[in-house]
Amino acid sequence: MNTDLTNFRKSEQTQTAWEQEMAKKILHLVHDELYIQLRYLGKALSALQPQADKRVTTLASDGERMYFSVEQLLRVFRTNPAYLNRLYLHTVLHCLFSHLWLAGKRDRFVWGIACDIAAEYVIDHLNIPSLKRIQTYARQQMYQELETVDEGISAAQIYRLLQDRDPLEQQALYREFFADDHVFWPKEEKNGSSQVLLQKKWNKLARQTSLEQKQRGSEQEQGQQLLQCQLQAERSRRSYREFLKKFMVQYEELTCDPEEFDLSYYTYGLQLYQNVPLIEPLESRENKKIRDFAVVLDTSYSTNGELVKQFLKETFQLLRQEDCFFHHAKFHIIQCDEKVQEDIVFSGQEEMDRLFAGFVLKGGGGTDFRPAFSYVNELLENKKLQNLCGLLYFTDGKGIYPKEKPSYKTAFVFLQDYDRKAVPAWAMAIQLEKEEFLDVPVHGA
């Protein structure tokens, strides 16, 4: 009896191992077929390591692995293998567009629907036979609505369309566009260093994919152009923290340099000569941080005061978390509509806290970027501002740009789609989402 039971268990284990091996071979076949037709996605298609997981009923990813259901792969491969091509590409596109890491404070259920729609929209517009499917009326209606949006098609824009809709309509869209499982997407409060590295990895893959697509030039068809636009739109919203680090400069700071200081000789001197160190520690080291910095706030009539305040808090909180400030660094918070309304200067955490506690938006006129640049240039000429690392201009509207390039780094931060051609070549630009700064409850948290 025991022998029969042992043989049965071995047979069961052998069957399970065989099924897992067959499932991996199916994924490999799907990968190869997609690669032949979408060569510019080659590195992205190979970036996820397959792993069987009984907790999922379809594909799922955490940015590092592609989790799969053995039962589903074997069953679907026999009945509808073309569906697996769409499913595989759908999961990879989520990673390429950084959907896993951009939820922020958004409702996670609605965000998941928006991401699914964004991925499916691209797939449905790729002119590839193995990805074709019959479009339902609900899907056609959704796509027609998206194409009327002036701000471009991205998960963030789709989220705005969906967030105020009836829950029953949201559920219907969830069922219509559902493909993979989002259960392994990282929660914002648990985003550690490993998730930061994963996001950087996919950011790099997105850049490589975008460059390889651009090399195709006029050969691109509609769906491939949509993929290119998605990559550009989502990349511009990624990693505000990394964007702020572009303003860091190399400078010598008074501090002990642990890389140059040998503690063993130091303590030996203290023991041998009784509190007289044998070697003094170096009193300075080269650090790369932010010195003086200017943030200009567009306070025109269309600006939301609470949004501006949250933007300031988020910006300086990110910089403080990364220890990006040199000691004695000064910061200018300049409010400007069509003229400079106020310039608040602070240099420490206490002064920063007092600023946020009593912050009042001043302005309400038109939008003109030039007065703020003239004001900062005057401060530099009069030596009132000597170590400026850069200027960050926060705006939600169109304005008049300076014609001449300033002597310091400049970046414009937009909270809505902007005219990229209007931004001067000498200025950096990034588009963020309002939901990243407003205190919006997260679904299921």
Phi, psi and omega in degrees: 000313179297322180296318179297318180295320179296316179296323179295317180295319178297320179296320179295317178296320179296318179296317179297316179296320179296317180296319178295321179294319178295321179297319178294323178294324176297315178299323179295319178296318178298315178303313183296319181293319178294320182296320180300324184266340182227067187296330180292348177262012187307308182293322180293321181294336182259005190278341183260130179274124182291141179208125179290141181209122182286349182282345183248153178249002178209197176283155176204157181213151173245012181095345179244321182237156171251104180278139182222154174266118180301314182300316182293316181299314181295319182291312184290326180297329179283328188257322185210070185298332180297330179298326181294329176299314178296317183297315180298310181295322178303313181294319179294321180296324176304316181290317180299322180274002180062027180301329183295333188246004186252009182298320180058231181262013180289160172297118189293327179293312180292323177298320178297319177297314180300319179293320178297318179296317180299317180292316181293326179299316179294314182298319181292344180256002174279130183275066183232119185306320184289351179251000184290146173208157178286128181272126178288167179298319180298321179292317178298319179297319180295317181294321178297321178294319180298323184287352175267354181283127183283339189270012179089164184254114176210167180300322180296318179292321178295321179302319180297326179289330188265335193296332182259009183278161180300138181305326179294322178292322177297319179296322179295319178292324177300314180292323182293319187255003180298136176221288180256171181265139181257017187297332183265004177295134185293141173282147184301319184288350180248014180285098180265194182296327180296321179290325177298317179295321178296318179296320177298320179300313181287330173300318179294317178296324178295319178296316180297318178297318180297317180295318180294326177292319181297329179294341179284340176056233186290352180287347182294136174261180187304311183297321180290326175294322177297318178298318178300316179296320178297316180299318180292318182294314182288325180296326181292344181260000187275145164048071175298327178300313180295325179297318181295333181291347178294344182267002180286150178228156178277130183203149180277127182240140180287104180191159177289133179263104183295339181283333182259347186264121179264107185292330183296316178293323182296311181291328178296320178296322179296321180287319186285319186251013176057084176068018174246109183294141179290322180227127177284140177291149176298137186267001179210160176208158179278122178237155176246104182216184178263131174266236180288145188212144180238131174243119179257131181252124175287112183250034178291175187300336184271000186276138176269117184299317180294324178295318178298316181297316179294324177298315179299314181299314181297317181299309183284334175292318177299315181294322180291321179299325182272002183054053186268356184263137166284155174297142179070015176291143180247144181233134178252124173254106186252124176262130185209129169253267172260359173206161180289123182264327184195149175226110179256128181247131176217161183223358182221171183295320181296317179295323178296316180297319178296324179297313182292326182295324182245027185290131178229131180282131182238128180144220180119006180268211179279184182246119177216119183281339188296318181302322180295319179293321178297320180296314180295320178298323178293320177299321179292317180296324181272007178064017177278347177220108191247338186237045185289121177277328182173174181231130179247119184251113182265119183213152176241011182218181180274145180213181180263120183273150173295148180277328183264143178287129177287169182275003184232159178296140181225139177220141175253132179250121183248145177251014174206171181299141185229164179280102184296331180289335182282335181289127181301151182297334183278354184253143171276158180213144177215143177250125178248174181248143181301325182296341180288342184245333179280149183277082181259128180297145181263128182297130174079007182284000000 
